[in-house]
Amino acid sequence: MESRVLSRATTFGALPCHRKPSPRENAAVSFVSARLIGAVSEGGNLIWGRQLRPALLLEASPLKREILRPCLAAASSPTEGNDSAGDAKVAPLGFFDKYPAILTGFFFFMWYFLNVIFNIMNKKIYNYFPYPYFVSVVHLGVGVVYCLISWAVGLPKRAPIDSNLLKLLIPVAVCHALGHVTSNVSFAAVAVSFTHTIKALEPFFNASASQFILGQSIPLSLWLSLAPVVLGVSMASLTELSFNWTGFISAMISNISFTYRSIYSKKAMTDMDSTNLYAYISIIALLVCIPPALIVEGPQLIKYGFNDAIAKVGLVKFVSDLFWVGLFYHLYNQLATNTLERVAPLTHAVGNVLKRVFVIGFSILVFGNKISTQTGIGTAIAIAGVAIYSYIKAKIEEEKRQGKAA
């Protein structure tokens, strides 16, 4: 369950600048031209497979670049009239600065690893504790505690939030909560591989929302690339051995919820960094998830839910499983965000498709789920369609960026 967080913030903290900008320059720097990447208008979404990640890339204005360039020059070259300038030395590059591809590869590896571990552990919990509403609260609750501790130690420093931003984030968080809960309901009801196959339809819902709700034109090539996705999911659903309507409908509601989250997120553009924004959305989503969990599952949990789980696996394992699955949920979402910030949208889109393949493959191996030949073929067709769609969409976005830059 990965997500993309909408943010327009950029940081220049590592930039050694020795010149104080003038008031006029400061005023100019405060205005940054933002452009939506992977927007709903192009079939993109804020949250892709429940993974939070930035949906905006900023293009600094020419004036801002001109201000920063002399600062860099001043930091890397001797200053005129300074006797000690000749003794200035440039700090040596670190290992990951010399070989950034290694660090990027590490981010991809950890993103995949944590995602696979989360999905496997999450399903194992549902095998002895089938209460997805409560488990969804645990996922968000552990992440919120993680964020609060991070704020307490200043990593990162908590960004202030006002009532206006809160009003914009509430619809985003509500859709996030609904999508997260319904995804977990599906995970609890059917095989993990089948839920992820249904989740492959998410681009179709985003494109439909862009075309028919927002009235924005979607290229014909994108629509054509979605045909194999719909066909593959249909084939897989017809012969899925673990199929039931609860799992299928819940996964479809999750797709719709994340689509509407994309729409609301487009209106919630903010200068706040993605980590802080993710934290605030998680807090609001947690508050939204608690009441339905108490209403729907509360009586059952009190009567026999907790006791049955403890009797099956023991108190220590039960509590530790809930803690670790919540931590893995938060960390893999954060790693997905960090990975996107290091690579181009096309690379991340392809990586996201491969991630889904890894999750489906490992879940089948670990749980020994039997799938029919038609289900396997349908799943492969659906994943291939998503890969084609992601490639075309990313290429269209890249061409638009190059056109504007020219």
C-alpha positions as a printed NumPy array, in Angstrom:
array([[  0.   ,   0.   ,   0.   ],
       [  2.015,   2.76 ,  -1.244],
       [  1.198,   6.354,  -1.54 ],
       [  2.257,   9.559,  -3.21 ],
       [  2.133,  12.746,  -1.193],
       [  1.475,  16.045,  -2.88 ],
       [  4.186,  18.548,  -2.018],
       [  5.817,  21.551,  -3.602],
       [  8.64 ,  21.868,  -1.145],
       [ 12.272,  21.812,  -2.184],
       [ 15.276,  22.138,   0.06 ],
       [ 18.582,  23.831,  -0.53 ],
       [ 19.959,  23.028,   2.925],
       [ 23.084,  21.434,   1.542],
       [ 23.887,  24.46 ,  -0.658],
       [ 26.847,  26.434,   0.741],
       [ 25.839,  30.016,   0.037],
       [ 28.023,  32.836,   1.438],
       [ 26.088,  35.763,  -0.034],
       [ 22.996,  37.151,   1.608],
       [ 20.311,  37.798,  -1.02 ],
       [ 18.834,  41.25 ,  -1.262],
       [ 15.219,  41.885,  -0.17 ],
       [ 14.222,  42.065,  -3.832],
       [ 15.832,  38.695,  -4.511],
       [ 14.155,  37.208,  -1.474],
       [ 10.786,  38.327,  -2.727],
       [ 11.439,  36.814,  -6.126],
       [ 12.678,  33.551,  -4.671],
       [  9.449,  33.07 ,  -2.755],
       [  7.584,  32.507,  -5.982],
       [  8.218,  29.069,  -7.467],
       [  6.521,  27.763, -10.546],
       [  5.145,  24.298,  -9.837],
       [  4.053,  21.733, -12.371],
       [  2.003,  18.635, -11.645],
       [  3.68 ,  15.349, -12.477],
       [  1.558,  12.234, -12.723],
       [ -1.495,  14.375, -12.204],
       [ -5.044,  13.186, -12.373],
       [ -5.358,  15.009, -15.654],
       [ -2.908,  12.564, -17.177],
       [ -4.206,   9.433, -15.575],
       [ -1.78 ,   9.663, -12.665],
       [ -2.741,   9.607,  -9.035],
       [ -1.525,  10.761,  -5.697],
       [ -1.397,   7.287,  -4.322],
       [ -0.284,   4.394,  -6.455],
       [ -0.751,   1.053,  -4.87 ],
       [ -0.944,   2.807,  -1.552],
       [  2.317,   4.099,  -1.637],
       [  2.754,   7.896,  -0.524],
       [  5.042,   9.774,  -2.802],
       [  5.45 ,  13.37 ,  -4.101],
       [  3.248,  14.219,  -7.077],
       [  4.858,  17.591,  -7.793],
       [  8.261,  18.424,  -9.145],
       [  9.286,  22.036,  -8.896],
       [ 10.913,  24.012, -11.596],
       [ 12.645,  26.978, -10.036],
       [ 12.294,  30.26 , -11.842],
       [ 15.249,  31.565, -13.869],
       [ 15.819,  34.31 , -11.286],
       [ 16.1  ,  31.732,  -8.545],
       [ 18.64 ,  29.774, -10.528],
       [ 20.642,  32.924, -11.183],
       [ 20.732,  33.67 ,  -7.456],
       [ 21.863,  30.169,  -6.564],
       [ 24.517,  29.911,  -9.259],
       [ 26.768,  32.725,  -7.896],
       [ 26.432,  31.179,  -4.442],
       [ 27.763,  27.913,  -5.755],
       [ 30.561,  29.673,  -7.519],
       [ 31.455,  31.549,  -4.344],
       [ 31.508,  28.325,  -2.409],
       [ 33.719,  26.487,  -4.887],
       [ 36.165,  29.177,  -6.016],
       [ 38.488,  31.622,  -4.231],
       [ 37.008,  35.003,  -3.356],
       [ 38.648,  38.018,  -4.935],
       [ 40.634,  40.06 ,  -2.491],
       [ 40.747,  37.327,   0.136],
       [ 44.293,  36.403,   1.104],
       [ 43.279,  33.034,   2.476],
       [ 41.241,  32.107,  -0.55 ],
       [ 44.063,  30.137,  -2.07 ],
       [ 44.096,  27.824,   0.926],
       [ 40.451,  26.901,   0.533],
       [ 39.893,  23.231,  -0.16 ],
       [ 36.87 ,  21.48 ,  -1.557],
       [ 35.538,  18.752,   0.732],
       [ 36.11 ,  15.277,  -0.72 ],
       [ 33.088,  13.481,  -2.116],
       [ 31.649,  10.628,  -0.107],
       [ 31.277,   7.099,  -1.44 ],
       [ 27.592,   7.498,  -2.306],
       [ 28.287,  10.894,  -3.913],
       [ 30.746,   9.2  ,  -6.252],
       [ 28.456,   6.236,  -6.923],
       [ 24.857,   7.484,  -6.599],
       [ 23.525,   4.488,  -8.537],
       [ 24.494,   2.23 ,  -5.633],
       [ 22.436,   4.289,  -3.19 ],
       [ 19.496,   4.385,  -5.605],
       [ 19.711,   0.625,  -5.999],
       [ 19.678,   0.277,  -2.222],
       [ 16.497,   2.366,  -2.02 ],
       [ 14.838,   0.155,  -4.638],
       [ 15.919,  -2.991,  -2.834],
       [ 14.629,  -1.8  ,   0.54 ],
       [ 11.365,  -0.586,  -1.036],
       [ 10.744,  -4.018,  -2.569],
       [ 11.951,  -5.921,   0.483],
       [  9.812,  -4.007,   2.992],
       [  6.781,  -4.166,   0.705],
       [  7.03 ,  -7.928,   0.271],
       [  7.61 ,  -8.469,   3.998],
       [  4.638,  -6.257,   4.85 ],
       [  2.261,  -8.087,   2.508],
       [  3.341, -11.528,   3.722],
       [  3.212, -10.611,   7.416],
       [ -0.095,  -8.8  ,   6.951],
       [ -1.713, -11.887,   5.397],
       [ -0.275, -14.183,   8.072],
       [ -1.905, -12.003,  10.732],
       [ -5.253, -12.24 ,   8.958],
       [ -4.966, -16.023,   8.942],
       [ -5.322, -16.063,  12.751],
       [ -6.783, -12.591,  13.411],
       [ -9.305, -11.692,  10.662],
       [-10.125,  -8.163,  11.771],
       [ -9.011,  -5.791,   8.972],
       [-10.549,  -2.643,  10.469],
       [ -8.547,  -3.014,  13.67 ],
       [ -5.369,  -4.003,  11.832],
       [ -5.742,  -0.936,   9.591],
       [ -5.846,   1.221,  12.724],
       [ -2.679,  -0.491,  13.954],
       [ -0.912,   0.193,  10.642],
       [ -1.644,   3.907,  10.883],
       [ -1.164,   4.051,  14.653],
       [  2.369,   2.652,  14.562],
       [  3.22 ,   5.062,  11.738],
       [  1.851,   8.017,  13.69 ],
       [  3.912,   7.055,  16.766],
       [  6.964,   6.801,  14.494],
       [  6.268,  10.297,  13.137],
       [  5.76 ,  11.77 ,  16.615],
       [  9.061,  10.325,  17.806],
       [ 10.778,  11.665,  14.676],
       [  9.352,  15.119,  15.38 ],
       [ 10.461,  14.902,  19.014],
       [ 14.095,  14.327,  18.017],
       [ 13.918,  16.83 ,  15.157],
       [ 14.24 ,  14.339,  12.264],
       [ 12.54 ,  16.031,  10.552],
       [ 11.56 ,  19.221,  12.302],
       [  7.787,  19.446,  12.558],
       [  6.271,  21.844,  10.041],
       [  3.462,  24.073,  11.38 ],
       [ -0.049,  23.545,  10.045],
       [ -2.875,  26.096,   9.932],
       [ -6.641,  25.718,   9.638],
       [ -6.638,  26.393,   5.888],
       [ -4.191,  23.598,   5.142],
       [ -6.032,  21.318,   7.537],
       [ -9.265,  21.843,   5.614],
       [ -7.486,  20.885,   2.393],
       [ -5.901,  17.764,   3.888],
       [ -9.03 ,  16.352,   5.536],
       [-10.637,  15.118,   2.244],
       [ -7.288,  13.62 ,   1.207],
       [ -6.921,  11.833,   4.543],
       [-10.526,  10.575,   4.503],
       [-10.033,   9.02 ,   1.059],
       [ -6.702,   7.616,   2.214],
       [ -8.37 ,   6.034,   5.247],
       [-11.201,   4.535,   3.19 ],
       [ -8.809,   3.162,   0.568],
       [ -6.501,   1.728,   3.21 ],
       [ -9.271,  -0.012,   5.155],
       [-10.967,  -1.475,   2.088],
       [ -7.611,  -2.731,   0.806],
       [ -7.114,  -4.568,   4.082],
       [-10.636,  -5.977,   3.947],
       [ -9.739,  -7.419,   0.539],
       [ -6.395,  -8.772,   1.782],
       [ -8.201, -10.543,   4.613],
       [-10.885, -12.001,   2.337],
       [ -8.913, -13.269,  -0.686],
       [ -5.378, -14.202,  -1.697],
       [ -2.804, -11.404,  -1.681],
       [ -2.003, -12.096,  -5.325],
       [ -5.64 , -11.649,  -6.342],
       [ -6.017,  -8.36 ,  -4.457],
       [ -2.931,  -6.972,  -6.177],
       [ -4.275,  -8.117,  -9.524],
       [ -7.481,  -6.151,  -8.911],
       [ -5.4  ,  -3.176,  -7.744],
       [ -3.812,  -3.162, -11.183],
       [ -7.058,  -1.499, -12.346],
       [ -6.156,   1.664, -10.436],
       [ -4.812,   3.483, -13.544],
       [ -8.113,   2.804, -15.313],
       [-10.072,   4.52 , -12.552],
       [ -7.682,   7.48 , -12.574],
       [ -7.97 ,   7.922, -16.317],
       [-11.763,   7.678, -16.085],
       [-11.874,  10.307, -13.347],
       [ -9.705,  12.644, -15.394],
       [-11.827,  12.239, -18.507],
       [-15.362,  12.145, -17.123],
       [-15.199,  13.958, -13.759],
       [-12.551,  16.619, -14.354],
       [-13.295,  16.916, -18.077],
       [ -9.645,  16.613, -19.046],
       [ -8.606,  14.864, -22.232],
       [ -6.741,  11.566, -21.987],
       [ -4.65 ,  10.552, -25.043],
       [ -5.971,   7.632, -27.045],
       [ -2.703,   5.754, -26.551],
       [ -3.284,   5.714, -22.795],
       [ -6.822,   4.394, -23.199],
       [ -5.591,   1.648, -25.516],
       [ -2.888,   0.639, -23.033],
       [ -5.579,   0.126, -20.384],
       [ -7.439,  -2.456, -22.482],
       [ -5.13 ,  -5.356, -21.55 ],
       [ -5.353,  -4.309, -17.884],
       [ -9.15 ,  -4.637, -17.875],
       [ -8.976,  -7.862, -19.911],
       [ -6.348,  -9.421, -17.665],
       [ -8.178,  -8.592, -14.415],
       [-11.407,  -9.989, -15.882],
       [ -9.703, -13.237, -16.874],
       [ -8.054, -13.605, -13.476],
       [-11.296, -12.908, -11.59 ],
       [-13.357, -15.485, -13.477],
       [-11.18 , -18.415, -12.437],
       [ -9.605, -17.191,  -9.176],
       [ -9.863, -20.034,  -6.66 ],
       [-10.013, -17.683,  -3.643],
       [-12.584, -15.371,  -5.255],
       [-15.367, -13.919,  -3.139],
       [-17.406, -10.783,  -3.591],
       [-16.245,  -9.172,  -0.354],
       [-12.62 ,  -9.242,  -1.46 ],
       [-13.383,  -8.17 ,  -5.015],
       [-15.741,  -5.29 ,  -4.143],
       [-13.461,  -4.041,  -1.357],
       [-10.482,  -3.863,  -3.717],
       [-12.592,  -1.982,  -6.277],
       [-13.761,   0.511,  -3.608],
       [-10.121,   0.967,  -2.663],
       [ -9.294,   1.847,  -6.283],
       [-12.107,   4.41 ,  -6.372],
       [-11.054,   5.878,  -3.011],
       [ -7.488,   6.408,  -4.141],
       [ -8.741,   7.982,  -7.346],
       [-10.752,  10.555,  -5.428],
       [ -7.778,  11.123,  -3.151],
       [ -5.834,  12.084,  -6.26 ],
       [ -8.542,  14.584,  -7.193],
       [ -8.602,  16.185,  -3.739],
       [ -4.823,  16.157,  -3.513],
       [ -4.596,  18.25 ,  -6.644],
       [ -6.355,  20.997,  -4.69 ],
       [ -4.174,  20.521,  -1.624],
       [ -0.892,  21.76 ,  -3.071],
       [  1.4  ,  22.911,  -0.289],
       [  4.967,  24.017,   0.317],
       [  5.285,  21.505,   3.166],
       [  7.804,  18.705,   2.657],
       [  6.462,  15.251,   1.86 ],
       [  7.555,  13.674,   5.158],
       [  5.625,  16.157,   7.283],
       [  2.668,  16.064,   4.927],
       [  2.575,  12.27 ,   5.126],
       [  2.626,  12.496,   8.913],
       [ -0.341,  14.884,   9.067],
       [ -2.355,  12.793,   6.604],
       [ -1.602,   9.669,   8.657],
       [ -2.768,  11.363,  11.859],
       [ -6.051,  12.487,  10.299],
       [ -6.586,   9.103,   8.632],
       [ -6.018,   7.363,  11.973],
       [ -8.709,   9.473,  13.614],
       [-11.056,   8.618,  10.741],
       [-10.385,   4.854,  11.007],
       [-10.869,   4.458,  14.766],
       [-14.698,   4.964,  14.984],
       [-15.662,   2.391,  12.281],
       [-13.19 ,  -0.099,  13.749],
       [-14.853,   0.225,  17.153],
       [-18.353,   0.012,  15.685],
       [-17.8  ,  -2.826,  13.209],
       [-15.301,  -5.011,  15.076],
       [-15.239,  -3.676,  18.648],
       [-17.848,  -6.046,  20.18 ],
       [-16.323,  -9.111,  18.478],
       [-12.81 ,  -8.172,  19.574],
       [-13.869,  -7.807,  23.191],
       [-15.855, -11.052,  23.24 ],
       [-13.431, -13.408,  21.539],
       [-11.223, -11.701,  18.914],
       [ -8.24 , -10.872,  21.142],
       [ -8.578, -14.043,  23.223],
       [ -8.674, -16.297,  20.159],
       [ -5.573, -14.671,  18.656],
       [ -3.633, -14.907,  21.927],
       [ -4.687, -18.543,  22.351],
       [ -3.402, -19.373,  18.857],
       [ -0.024, -17.599,  18.818],
       [  0.55 , -16.196,  22.312],
       [  0.448, -12.62 ,  23.587],
       [  4.055, -11.736,  22.783],
       [  3.877, -12.885,  19.154],
       [  0.471, -11.277,  18.663],
       [  1.632,  -7.872,  19.885],
       [  5.006,  -8.087,  18.115],
       [  3.354,  -9.068,  14.816],
       [  1.036,  -6.047,  14.985],
       [  3.94 ,  -3.741,  15.813],
       [  6.22 ,  -4.985,  13.037],
       [  3.528,  -5.007,  10.35 ],
       [  2.67 ,  -1.399,  11.232],
       [  6.325,  -0.375,  11.161],
       [  6.943,  -2.084,   7.817],
       [  3.843,  -0.392,   6.398],
       [  5.156,   3.04 ,   7.347],
       [  8.753,   2.425,   6.312],
       [  8.026,   1.02 ,   2.864],
       [  5.797,   3.988,   2.111],
       [  8.59 ,   6.329,   3.18 ],
       [ 11.14 ,   4.389,   1.1  ],
       [  8.84 ,   4.665,  -1.911],
       [  8.859,   8.448,  -1.462],
       [ 12.643,   8.572,  -1.116],
       [ 13.089,   6.386,  -4.184],
       [ 10.894,   8.615,  -6.342],
       [ 12.922,  11.652,  -5.306],
       [ 16.076,   9.992,  -6.674],
       [ 14.853,   8.76 , -10.058],
       [ 12.848,   9.936, -13.046],
       [  9.082,   9.299, -13.086],
       [  9.494,   6.657, -15.824],
       [ 12.009,   4.704, -13.766],
       [  9.78 ,   4.85 , -10.723],
       [  6.718,   3.802, -12.746],
       [  8.528,   0.743, -14.083],
       [  9.829,  -0.003, -10.597],
       [  6.313,   0.186,  -9.203],
       [  5.094,  -2.383, -11.74 ],
       [  7.982,  -4.718, -10.935],
       [  7.223,  -4.288,  -7.239],
       [  3.715,  -5.599,  -7.8  ],
       [  5.147,  -8.587,  -9.688],
       [  7.474,  -9.325,  -6.758],
       [  4.625,  -9.116,  -4.243],
       [  2.364, -11.417,  -6.3  ],
       [  5.165, -13.905,  -6.936],
       [  6.434, -14.1  ,  -3.362],
       [  2.918, -14.308,  -1.916],
       [  2.171, -17.324,  -4.137],
       [  5.426, -19.002,  -3.073],
       [  5.055, -18.29 ,   0.649],
       [  1.38 , -19.177,   1.015],
       [  1.336, -21.892,  -1.624],
       [ -1.739, -20.419,  -3.269],
       [ -2.96 , -22.548,  -6.151],
       [ -3.93 , -20.556,  -9.212],
       [ -5.516, -21.743, -12.415],
       [ -3.802, -21.341, -15.768],
       [ -6.327, -18.694, -16.823],
       [ -5.763, -16.733, -13.605],
       [ -2.008, -16.792, -14.148],
       [ -2.35 , -15.645, -17.758],
       [ -4.852, -12.936, -16.792],
       [ -2.571, -11.639, -14.053],
       [  0.383, -11.512, -16.47 ],
       [ -1.686,  -9.639, -19.068],
       [ -2.9  ,  -7.143, -16.459],
       [  0.627,  -6.452, -15.173],
       [  1.922,  -6.076, -18.735],
       [ -0.856,  -3.585, -19.451],
       [  0.059,  -1.553, -16.376],
       [  3.694,  -1.549, -17.504],
       [  2.73 ,  -0.269, -20.96 ],
       [  0.428,   2.359, -19.47 ],
       [  3.119,   3.561, -17.029],
       [  5.696,   3.777, -19.82 ],
       [  3.43 ,   5.751, -22.17 ],
       [  2.263,   8.103, -19.428],
       [  5.801,   8.799, -18.252],
       [  6.966,   9.445, -21.827],
       [  4.094,  11.903, -22.38 ],
       [  5.008,  13.735, -19.177],
       [  8.664,  13.849, -20.172],
       [  7.803,  15.307, -23.581],
       [  5.648,  17.977, -21.939],
       [  8.486,  18.89 , -19.553],
       [ 10.96 ,  19.153, -22.407],
       [  8.506,  21.251, -24.402],
       [  8.021,  23.717, -21.556],
       [ 11.744,  23.832, -20.838],
       [ 12.441,  24.681, -24.477]])
